[in-house]
């Protein structure tokens, strides 16, 4: 099939490369000329495991191309994906200007009957606006499809190639047929393609992210209570996760959720409901619990340093909002860093892949270390914010030797408490007693 993907970010680029991998003729378009120039040379603008090989191979074999000529990319395509950003507007609702701008260009540029697929996360009711924007100038029939994306950054290629399910909101037989065919190579192991109406598909994405964010905030609050009552949240997590009604994923406490999706989608869902007079008390609580949680690590640092971090040098491991990505959008590390800087600390940070992104946001307000051990030199305390694999089994004697005070504040519960006792490191974690 001839496919056009507009917006070559985390979602559009992965979708485009994976659709090319199954034999489609895919053109990825973006307004960012630097990004497109790089992609033509196989320079991948984001860190995403496996994506570089996929882009290189499909480009070399002629199934994948990149352009800034958006009307040109649309013209001739049978299926057109909209995968541009939907950042939060000032009131928290999703900003649709990019989506609707692209829809309008689609209307002007189609040269045949097409399927217009909204892959960006958009509030319920957006399809009607997309239809109006496309329809204003379209000289050919078009069919809408809402196809929310559930990939996880850090495992995006794997998630796209082997999705748990594909959700398709369609209202015509043509859209159903074409989209089912396009996705059939990805669901050969029997994962469902779930067909539904467009409003339900749009809602499914928000409900999924709302549920996942709820689990995180719930566990963070349980963790905070565990600390006060002398319990261990790891034991509680295992205890409840083995209940099949609950399940074991997304039960890890931490320094609050971040990233480009959960914070923005929870906010947007609450704003949508507000506008319709529907109270979403649970999600409001999820949001405020998350805001509070982003500050707990610095509370622990203060305690560890006898009440003040002023003038202290702090080593910080992990800047990205989660491991295996360089994405810093709404990363909890940013709140931790702002809190520490406001209280007069000096920070030396390390991240395996997100340091360039961090530099573009924080500049020289913090120091950046070549290796995680370099970050420790002369620091009073080590704070762990992101659970990168390479931080899981460090040389504790080396950490102890490098730190001025042997203290770790761990936002991800990476280490066994007994081990910390044995090596003689003071250890503060989330939802467990300090040792
Ligand atoms: P992104 O910021 O990485 O990429 C968006 C791209 O769109 C950018 O390259 C930008 O230059 C381009 N763009 C903006 N306006 C354009 C226009 N008018 N024409 C052409 N290109 C344009 O964003 P993302 O993380 O890929 O997210 C895209 C959408 O997918 C969002 O709605 C997001 O909520 C949703 N989503 C994201 C993820 C994720 O993990 N990142 C997962 C599921 C869904």
Short mmCIF file of C-alpha atoms and ligand atoms in Angstrom, two decimals:
data_model
loop_
_atom_site.label_atom_id
_atom_site.label_comp_id
_atom_site.label_asym_id
_atom_site.label_seq_id
_atom_site.Cartn_x
_atom_site.Cartn_y
_atom_site.Cartn_z
CA UNK A 1 0.00 0.00 0.00
CA UNK A 2 1.11 3.58 -0.51
CA UNK A 3 1.25 5.12 2.94
CA UNK A 4 2.07 8.66 4.05
CA UNK A 5 2.91 9.44 7.69
CA UNK A 6 2.85 13.12 8.64
CA UNK A 7 4.95 13.92 11.70
CA UNK A 8 8.20 11.97 12.08
CA UNK A 9 8.61 11.98 15.86
CA UNK A 10 8.60 9.06 18.30
CA UNK A 11 5.29 7.76 16.96
CA UNK A 12 5.34 8.74 13.27
CA UNK A 13 8.88 7.59 12.62
CA UNK A 14 8.39 4.24 14.34
CA UNK A 15 5.04 3.68 12.62
CA UNK A 16 6.47 4.65 9.22
CA UNK A 17 9.51 2.41 9.55
CA UNK A 18 7.46 -0.56 10.78
CA UNK A 19 4.87 -0.16 8.02
CA UNK A 20 7.70 -0.09 5.47
CA UNK A 21 9.14 -3.23 7.08
CA UNK A 22 5.96 -5.12 6.13
CA UNK A 23 6.36 -4.16 2.48
CA UNK A 24 4.41 -0.94 2.16
CA UNK A 25 5.67 2.04 0.22
CA UNK A 26 5.95 4.64 3.01
CA UNK A 27 6.77 8.34 2.85
CA UNK A 28 7.38 10.08 6.20
CA UNK A 29 6.89 13.84 6.13
CA UNK A 30 7.75 16.50 8.68
CA UNK A 31 8.08 20.28 8.79
CA UNK A 32 11.42 19.98 10.58
CA UNK A 33 13.93 20.20 7.72
CA UNK A 34 16.92 19.31 9.93
CA UNK A 35 15.22 16.15 11.10
CA UNK A 36 14.31 15.14 7.55
CA UNK A 37 17.80 15.90 6.19
CA UNK A 38 19.27 13.73 8.93
CA UNK A 39 16.81 10.91 8.33
CA UNK A 40 17.68 10.86 4.63
CA UNK A 41 21.24 10.07 5.82
CA UNK A 42 19.91 7.50 8.33
CA UNK A 43 20.60 9.85 11.25
CA UNK A 44 17.88 8.97 13.78
CA UNK A 45 16.80 12.05 15.77
CA UNK A 46 15.72 10.06 18.82
CA UNK A 47 17.13 7.19 20.84
CA UNK A 48 14.92 4.17 20.24
CA UNK A 49 16.38 0.65 20.30
CA UNK A 50 16.22 -1.10 16.89
CA UNK A 51 14.94 1.92 14.98
CA UNK A 52 18.21 2.79 13.24
CA UNK A 53 18.53 -0.61 11.58
CA UNK A 54 14.89 -0.55 10.48
CA UNK A 55 15.16 2.93 8.93
CA UNK A 56 18.46 2.14 7.23
CA UNK A 57 17.28 -1.15 5.73
CA UNK A 58 13.91 0.07 4.49
CA UNK A 59 15.37 3.27 3.09
CA UNK A 60 18.12 1.32 1.30
CA UNK A 61 15.57 -1.11 -0.13
CA UNK A 62 13.41 1.73 -1.40
CA UNK A 63 10.30 1.24 0.76
CA UNK A 64 10.87 4.24 3.06
CA UNK A 65 11.48 7.86 2.11
CA UNK A 66 11.53 11.20 3.91
CA UNK A 67 10.40 14.63 2.82
CA UNK A 68 9.42 18.11 3.96
CA UNK A 69 7.11 18.37 0.94
CA UNK A 70 3.92 17.47 2.76
CA UNK A 71 1.46 17.97 -0.15
CA UNK A 72 3.81 15.91 -2.33
CA UNK A 73 3.88 13.09 0.25
CA UNK A 74 0.08 13.10 0.50
CA UNK A 75 -0.52 13.11 -3.22
CA UNK A 76 -0.89 9.52 -4.44
CA UNK A 77 -1.05 7.97 -0.96
CA UNK A 78 -3.90 5.57 -0.16
CA UNK A 79 -3.56 5.80 3.61
CA UNK A 80 -2.47 9.01 5.34
CA UNK A 81 -1.49 8.94 9.02
CA UNK A 82 -1.54 12.10 11.13
CA UNK A 83 1.15 11.61 13.81
CA UNK A 84 2.01 15.17 14.82
CA UNK A 85 2.24 16.34 18.43
CA UNK A 86 -0.79 17.27 20.55
CA UNK A 87 0.90 19.17 23.39
CA UNK A 88 -1.14 20.53 26.29
CA UNK A 89 -2.58 23.99 25.72
CA UNK A 90 -2.57 26.59 28.50
CA UNK A 91 -5.65 25.11 30.18
CA UNK A 92 -4.34 21.53 29.92
CA UNK A 93 -6.58 20.56 27.01
CA UNK A 94 -4.88 19.00 23.96
CA UNK A 95 -3.68 21.62 21.46
CA UNK A 96 -5.05 20.48 18.09
CA UNK A 97 -3.53 23.16 15.88
CA UNK A 98 -0.96 20.80 14.33
CA UNK A 99 -3.49 18.02 13.75
CA UNK A 100 -6.05 20.33 12.15
CA UNK A 101 -3.40 22.17 10.15
CA UNK A 102 -2.27 18.86 8.67
CA UNK A 103 -5.90 17.81 8.05
CA UNK A 104 -6.43 20.95 6.04
CA UNK A 105 -3.32 20.26 3.91
CA UNK A 106 -4.57 16.70 3.38
CA UNK A 107 -7.86 18.06 2.01
CA UNK A 108 -5.99 20.27 -0.43
CA UNK A 109 -3.53 17.60 -1.55
CA UNK A 110 -5.31 14.27 -2.00
CA UNK A 111 -5.44 13.00 -5.56
CA UNK A 112 -7.60 9.91 -4.99
CA UNK A 113 -10.00 8.34 -2.48
CA UNK A 114 -8.06 7.98 0.81
CA UNK A 115 -8.18 6.83 4.41
CA UNK A 116 -7.18 9.58 6.85
CA UNK A 117 -5.91 8.01 10.07
CA UNK A 118 -5.52 9.97 13.28
CA UNK A 119 -2.68 8.37 15.21
CA UNK A 120 -1.95 11.38 17.39
CA UNK A 121 -3.68 11.22 20.77
CA UNK A 122 -6.70 13.47 20.38
CA UNK A 123 -9.74 14.17 22.58
CA UNK A 124 -13.09 12.63 21.84
CA UNK A 125 -14.83 14.64 19.16
CA UNK A 126 -11.69 15.51 17.23
CA UNK A 127 -12.67 13.28 14.30
CA UNK A 128 -15.51 15.65 13.41
CA UNK A 129 -13.04 18.56 13.35
CA UNK A 130 -10.58 16.55 11.25
CA UNK A 131 -13.41 15.65 8.85
CA UNK A 132 -14.40 19.31 8.54
CA UNK A 133 -10.80 20.42 7.94
CA UNK A 134 -10.14 17.73 5.32
CA UNK A 135 -13.55 18.12 3.72
CA UNK A 136 -13.30 21.88 3.23
CA UNK A 137 -11.07 21.51 0.17
CA UNK A 138 -11.12 17.80 -0.66
CA UNK A 139 -11.95 16.95 -4.26
CA UNK A 140 -12.01 13.19 -3.58
CA UNK A 141 -13.88 11.05 -1.04
CA UNK A 142 -12.12 10.24 2.21
CA UNK A 143 -12.73 7.88 5.13
CA UNK A 144 -11.68 8.58 8.70
CA UNK A 145 -10.00 6.18 11.07
CA UNK A 146 -8.97 6.73 14.68
CA UNK A 147 -6.00 4.50 15.39
CA UNK A 148 -4.54 5.43 18.78
CA UNK A 149 -0.97 4.33 19.39
CA UNK A 150 0.02 2.37 22.50
CA UNK A 151 3.77 1.98 21.95
CA UNK A 152 6.13 2.57 24.85
CA UNK A 153 9.21 4.70 24.27
CA UNK A 154 12.26 2.50 24.78
CA UNK A 155 10.42 -0.50 23.32
CA UNK A 156 8.56 1.31 20.55
CA UNK A 157 9.67 -0.82 17.60
CA UNK A 158 8.92 -4.06 19.41
CA UNK A 159 5.54 -2.71 20.55
CA UNK A 160 4.59 -1.63 17.04
CA UNK A 161 5.71 -4.86 15.40
CA UNK A 162 4.07 -7.02 18.07
CA UNK A 163 1.23 -4.99 19.59
CA UNK A 164 -0.93 -6.37 22.41
CA UNK A 165 -3.85 -5.18 20.30
CA UNK A 166 -4.67 -2.73 17.54
CA UNK A 167 -7.57 -0.35 18.10
CA UNK A 168 -9.34 0.93 15.00
CA UNK A 169 -12.18 3.39 15.16
CA UNK A 170 -13.89 3.25 11.78
CA UNK A 171 -17.22 4.23 10.35
CA UNK A 172 -17.01 2.90 6.80
CA UNK A 173 -16.51 -0.56 5.31
CA UNK A 174 -13.65 0.80 3.18
CA UNK A 175 -11.73 2.12 6.20
CA UNK A 176 -12.34 -1.15 8.07
CA UNK A 177 -11.12 -3.27 5.17
CA UNK A 178 -8.04 -1.23 4.32
CA UNK A 179 -6.88 -0.69 7.91
CA UNK A 180 -7.44 -4.33 8.87
CA UNK A 181 -5.35 -5.38 5.88
CA UNK A 182 -2.60 -2.87 6.69
CA UNK A 183 -2.30 -4.16 10.27
CA UNK A 184 -2.74 -7.88 9.53
CA UNK A 185 1.04 -8.63 9.34
CA UNK A 186 1.47 -7.34 12.92
CA UNK A 187 -1.18 -9.55 14.51
CA UNK A 188 -0.32 -12.94 13.06
CA UNK A 189 0.02 -14.39 16.57
CA UNK A 190 -3.63 -13.75 17.21
CA UNK A 191 -3.50 -10.39 18.93
CA UNK A 192 -6.87 -8.76 18.40
CA UNK A 193 -7.69 -5.94 16.03
CA UNK A 194 -10.43 -4.27 18.02
CA UNK A 195 -12.88 -2.47 15.78
CA UNK A 196 -15.12 0.18 17.25
CA UNK A 197 -16.68 3.55 16.53
CA UNK A 198 -14.38 6.55 16.30
CA UNK A 199 -15.40 8.24 19.58
CA UNK A 200 -14.71 5.03 21.51
CA UNK A 201 -11.29 4.65 19.86
CA UNK A 202 -10.36 8.21 20.78
CA UNK A 203 -11.56 7.58 24.33
CA UNK A 204 -9.74 4.24 24.63
CA UNK A 205 -6.33 5.88 24.45
CA UNK A 206 -7.10 8.35 27.23
CA UNK A 207 -8.76 5.70 29.39
CA UNK A 208 -5.68 3.46 29.01
CA UNK A 209 -3.26 6.19 30.03
CA UNK A 210 -5.57 7.35 32.79
CA UNK A 211 -5.69 3.82 34.21
CA UNK A 212 -1.90 3.38 34.05
CA UNK A 213 -1.28 6.76 35.67
CA UNK A 214 -3.80 5.81 38.37
CA UNK A 215 -1.89 2.64 39.20
CA UNK A 216 1.33 4.60 39.51
CA UNK A 217 -0.11 7.29 41.77
CA UNK A 218 -1.94 4.68 43.84
CA UNK A 219 1.27 2.73 44.44
CA UNK A 220 3.20 5.91 45.21
CA UNK A 221 0.68 6.80 47.89
CA UNK A 222 0.79 3.23 49.26
CA UNK A 223 4.59 3.52 49.32
CA UNK A 224 4.48 6.77 51.28
CA UNK A 225 2.16 5.14 53.80
CA UNK A 226 4.37 2.03 54.01
CA UNK A 227 7.25 4.22 55.12
CA UNK A 228 5.19 5.63 57.98
CA UNK A 229 3.75 2.32 59.21
CA UNK A 230 7.00 0.35 59.02
CA UNK A 231 5.97 -1.75 55.98
CA UNK A 232 7.96 -2.57 52.84
CA UNK A 233 6.23 -1.60 49.60
CA UNK A 234 8.13 -4.24 47.63
CA UNK A 235 6.54 -6.96 49.72
CA UNK A 236 3.14 -5.30 49.44
CA UNK A 237 3.58 -5.00 45.66
CA UNK A 238 4.37 -8.69 45.33
CA UNK A 239 1.52 -9.53 47.66
CA UNK A 240 -1.11 -7.69 45.64
CA UNK A 241 0.40 -8.22 42.18
CA UNK A 242 -0.03 -11.99 42.44
CA UNK A 243 -3.79 -11.46 42.59
CA UNK A 244 -4.88 -12.06 39.01
CA UNK A 245 -7.57 -9.42 39.31
CA UNK A 246 -4.79 -6.86 39.96
CA UNK A 247 -1.82 -8.19 37.97
CA UNK A 248 1.81 -7.34 38.56
CA UNK A 249 2.61 -4.64 35.99
CA UNK A 250 2.70 -0.93 36.72
CA UNK A 251 2.93 -1.43 40.47
CA UNK A 252 6.41 -0.03 41.01
CA UNK A 253 6.55 3.11 43.14
CA UNK A 254 8.92 5.88 42.13
CA UNK A 255 9.51 9.62 41.87
CA UNK A 256 6.25 10.28 39.97
CA UNK A 257 5.29 9.61 36.38
CA UNK A 258 6.56 11.82 33.57
CA UNK A 259 7.07 11.63 29.83
CA UNK A 260 5.18 13.03 26.91
CA UNK A 261 1.97 11.08 27.44
CA UNK A 262 0.72 10.41 30.99
CA UNK A 263 0.88 13.98 32.34
CA UNK A 264 -0.55 15.50 29.17
CA UNK A 265 -3.24 12.87 28.59
CA UNK A 266 -4.46 12.86 32.20
CA UNK A 267 -4.73 16.66 32.06
CA UNK A 268 -6.53 16.60 28.72
CA UNK A 269 -9.01 13.95 29.87
CA UNK A 270 -9.83 15.96 33.00
CA UNK A 271 -10.34 19.11 30.88
CA UNK A 272 -12.60 17.25 28.42
CA UNK A 273 -14.72 15.98 31.32
CA UNK A 274 -14.80 19.43 32.94
CA UNK A 275 -16.16 20.89 29.73
CA UNK A 276 -18.95 18.32 29.76
CA UNK A 277 -19.74 18.68 33.45
CA UNK A 278 -18.56 15.16 34.30
CA UNK A 279 -16.53 14.96 37.53
CA UNK A 280 -13.32 12.90 37.26
CA UNK A 281 -12.36 12.98 40.92
CA UNK A 282 -10.10 9.93 40.69
CA UNK A 283 -7.94 11.39 37.93
CA UNK A 284 -7.74 14.76 39.65
CA UNK A 285 -6.36 12.92 42.67
CA UNK A 286 -3.95 11.02 40.43
CA UNK A 287 -2.59 14.31 39.10
CA UNK A 288 -2.14 15.97 42.46
CA UNK A 289 -0.59 12.82 43.99
CA UNK A 290 1.88 12.79 41.12
CA UNK A 291 2.80 16.43 41.57
CA UNK A 292 3.49 15.76 45.27
CA UNK A 293 5.46 12.62 44.50
CA UNK A 294 7.95 14.45 42.30
CA UNK A 295 9.22 16.22 45.45
CA UNK A 296 9.70 13.20 47.74
CA UNK A 297 13.26 12.48 46.62
CA UNK A 298 14.45 15.93 47.61
CA UNK A 299 12.71 15.57 50.99
CA UNK A 300 14.79 12.43 51.47
CA UNK A 301 17.99 14.15 50.36
CA UNK A 302 17.35 16.90 52.90
CA UNK A 303 16.80 14.31 55.65
CA UNK A 304 19.93 12.43 54.61
CA UNK A 305 21.98 15.62 54.76
CA UNK A 306 20.75 16.54 58.26
CA UNK A 307 18.16 19.09 57.19
CA UNK A 308 19.83 21.18 54.49
CA UNK A 309 21.13 20.66 50.99
CA UNK A 310 22.47 24.20 50.68
CA UNK A 311 25.99 24.10 49.26
CA UNK A 312 25.94 20.30 48.97
CA UNK A 313 27.27 18.61 45.87
CA UNK A 314 24.78 16.02 44.62
CA UNK A 315 25.44 13.23 42.13
CA UNK A 316 22.35 12.40 40.08
CA UNK A 317 21.98 9.22 38.03
CA UNK A 318 19.27 9.22 35.37
CA UNK A 319 17.77 12.19 33.56
CA UNK A 320 15.42 10.61 30.99
CA UNK A 321 11.85 10.11 32.18
CA UNK A 322 12.40 6.37 31.94
CA UNK A 323 15.16 4.00 30.79
CA UNK A 324 15.91 3.23 27.13
CA UNK A 325 14.83 6.64 25.89
CA UNK A 326 16.38 10.10 25.59
CA UNK A 327 12.99 11.75 26.11
CA UNK A 328 13.11 14.41 28.83
CA UNK A 329 9.55 15.69 28.44
CA UNK A 330 8.08 16.11 31.94
CA UNK A 331 10.89 13.95 33.36
CA UNK A 332 10.76 13.72 37.19
CA UNK A 333 14.51 14.50 37.15
CA UNK A 334 13.65 18.06 36.09
CA UNK A 335 11.61 18.65 39.26
CA UNK A 336 14.28 17.03 41.42
CA UNK A 337 16.93 19.24 39.82
CA UNK A 338 14.88 22.44 40.14
CA UNK A 339 14.17 21.67 43.82
CA UNK A 340 17.82 20.96 44.56
CA UNK A 341 19.06 24.05 42.71
CA UNK A 342 16.48 26.23 44.48
CA UNK A 343 17.83 24.97 47.80
CA UNK A 344 21.42 25.78 46.83
CA UNK A 345 22.79 22.38 45.82
CA UNK A 346 25.37 21.80 43.07
CA UNK A 347 24.42 18.93 40.77
CA UNK A 348 26.55 16.63 38.65
CA UNK A 349 24.36 14.36 36.52
CA UNK A 350 24.80 11.32 34.33
CA UNK A 351 22.49 9.62 31.87
CA UNK A 352 23.46 6.99 29.29
CA UNK A 353 21.61 8.72 26.43
CA UNK A 354 19.65 11.80 27.54
CA UNK A 355 22.48 14.23 28.35
CA UNK A 356 22.20 16.16 25.08
CA UNK A 357 18.48 16.59 25.61
CA UNK A 358 19.12 17.62 29.21
CA UNK A 359 21.73 20.16 28.10
CA UNK A 360 19.25 21.72 25.71
CA UNK A 361 16.85 22.24 28.62
CA UNK A 362 19.14 22.92 31.58
CA UNK A 363 22.24 24.34 29.87
CA UNK A 364 25.09 24.81 32.33
CA UNK A 365 22.91 25.09 35.41
CA UNK A 366 24.13 21.60 36.27
CA UNK A 367 27.31 19.67 35.50
CA UNK A 368 27.33 16.58 33.27
CA UNK A 369 29.58 13.59 33.89
CA UNK A 370 31.02 11.25 31.26
CA UNK A 371 30.31 8.19 33.37
CA UNK A 372 28.05 7.45 36.31
CA UNK A 373 31.13 7.04 38.53
CA UNK A 374 32.56 10.40 37.42
CA UNK A 375 29.37 12.04 38.67
CA UNK A 376 30.17 10.86 42.20
CA UNK A 377 33.47 12.67 42.60
CA UNK A 378 33.28 14.93 45.66
CA UNK A 379 29.51 14.52 46.00
CA UNK A 380 27.87 14.16 49.38
CA UNK A 381 25.02 12.01 48.19
CA UNK A 382 23.94 9.97 45.17
CA UNK A 383 20.36 10.41 43.96
CA UNK A 384 18.98 7.84 41.51
CA UNK A 385 16.05 9.07 39.42
CA UNK A 386 15.88 6.75 36.38
CA UNK A 387 16.18 2.95 36.52
CA UNK A 388 18.65 2.42 33.72
CA UNK A 389 19.88 -1.18 33.60
CA UNK A 390 23.48 -0.09 33.96
CA UNK A 391 22.72 1.36 37.41
CA UNK A 392 21.37 -1.93 38.76
CA UNK A 393 24.63 -3.62 39.75
CA UNK A 394 27.19 -0.92 40.40
CA UNK A 395 30.44 -1.30 42.32
CA UNK A 396 29.21 -0.24 45.76
CA UNK A 397 32.73 -0.01 47.22
CA UNK A 398 33.59 2.45 44.45
CA UNK A 399 30.47 4.49 45.21
CA UNK A 400 31.31 4.51 48.89
CA UNK A 401 34.88 5.55 48.19
CA UNK A 402 33.88 8.42 45.93
CA UNK A 403 31.11 9.97 48.02
CA UNK A 404 31.95 12.34 50.87
CA UNK A 405 29.11 10.84 52.87
CA UNK A 406 28.12 7.28 52.08
CA UNK A 407 24.49 8.03 51.21
CA UNK A 408 22.24 6.87 48.35
CA UNK A 409 18.73 8.23 47.83
CA UNK A 410 17.11 5.81 45.38
CA UNK A 411 13.90 6.80 43.63
CA UNK A 412 13.58 3.39 41.94
CA UNK A 413 14.27 0.83 44.69
CA UNK A 414 17.11 -0.66 42.66
CA UNK A 415 19.01 -2.24 45.54
CA UNK A 416 18.41 -4.77 48.29
CA UNK A 417 18.32 -3.18 51.69
CA UNK A 418 20.39 -6.01 53.23
CA UNK A 419 23.10 -5.44 50.64
CA UNK A 420 23.23 -1.74 51.49
CA UNK A 421 23.60 -2.57 55.18
CA UNK A 422 26.42 -5.00 54.38
CA UNK A 423 28.40 -2.50 52.32
CA UNK A 424 27.83 0.26 54.85
CA UNK A 425 25.93 2.71 52.67
CA UNK A 426 23.10 4.74 54.19
CA UNK A 427 20.20 4.03 51.90
CA UNK A 428 16.89 5.82 51.44
CA UNK A 429 14.39 4.38 48.96
CA UNK A 430 10.66 4.62 48.22
CA UNK A 431 8.17 2.90 50.48
CA UNK A 432 10.86 1.08 52.48
CA UNK A 433 12.57 1.92 55.75
CA UNK A 434 15.89 3.77 55.54
CA UNK A 435 18.88 1.59 56.40
P1 LIG B 1 7.00 14.26 18.63
O1 LIG B 1 7.03 15.64 19.17
O2 LIG B 1 8.16 13.34 18.89
O3 LIG B 1 6.79 14.30 17.05
C1 LIG B 1 5.88 15.13 16.41
C2 LIG B 1 6.46 15.49 15.06
O4 LIG B 1 5.47 16.19 14.31
C3 LIG B 1 7.67 16.41 15.12
O5 LIG B 1 8.75 15.85 14.39
C4 LIG B 1 7.19 17.72 14.48
O6 LIG B 1 8.20 18.41 13.78
C5 LIG B 1 6.13 17.20 13.55
N1 LIG B 1 5.14 18.20 13.15
C6 LIG B 1 4.52 19.14 13.92
N2 LIG B 1 3.68 19.87 13.17
C7 LIG B 1 3.74 19.38 11.90
C8 LIG B 1 3.10 19.69 10.69
N3 LIG B 1 2.22 20.68 10.62
N4 LIG B 1 3.42 18.97 9.59
C9 LIG B 1 4.32 17.98 9.65
N5 LIG B 1 4.97 17.62 10.79
C10 LIG B 1 4.68 18.32 11.90
O7 LIG B 1 5.65 13.63 19.18
P2 LIG B 1 5.34 12.08 19.47
O8 LIG B 1 5.89 11.70 20.80
O9 LIG B 1 5.68 11.29 18.28
O10 LIG B 1 3.75 12.14 19.63
C11 LIG B 1 2.90 12.32 18.51
C12 LIG B 1 1.48 12.00 18.95
O11 LIG B 1 1.39 10.63 19.33
C13 LIG B 1 1.00 12.80 20.16
O12 LIG B 1 -0.37 13.07 20.04
C14 LIG B 1 1.24 11.84 21.31
O13 LIG B 1 0.37 12.08 22.40
C15 LIG B 1 0.93 10.51 20.68
N6 LIG B 1 1.59 9.37 21.30
C16 LIG B 1 2.89 9.46 21.71
C17 LIG B 1 3.51 8.35 22.27
C18 LIG B 1 4.93 8.42 22.77
O14 LIG B 1 5.34 7.52 23.51
N7 LIG B 1 5.71 9.42 22.40
C19 LIG B 1 2.81 7.14 22.42
C20 LIG B 1 1.51 7.09 21.96
C21 LIG B 1 0.90 8.20 21.40
#
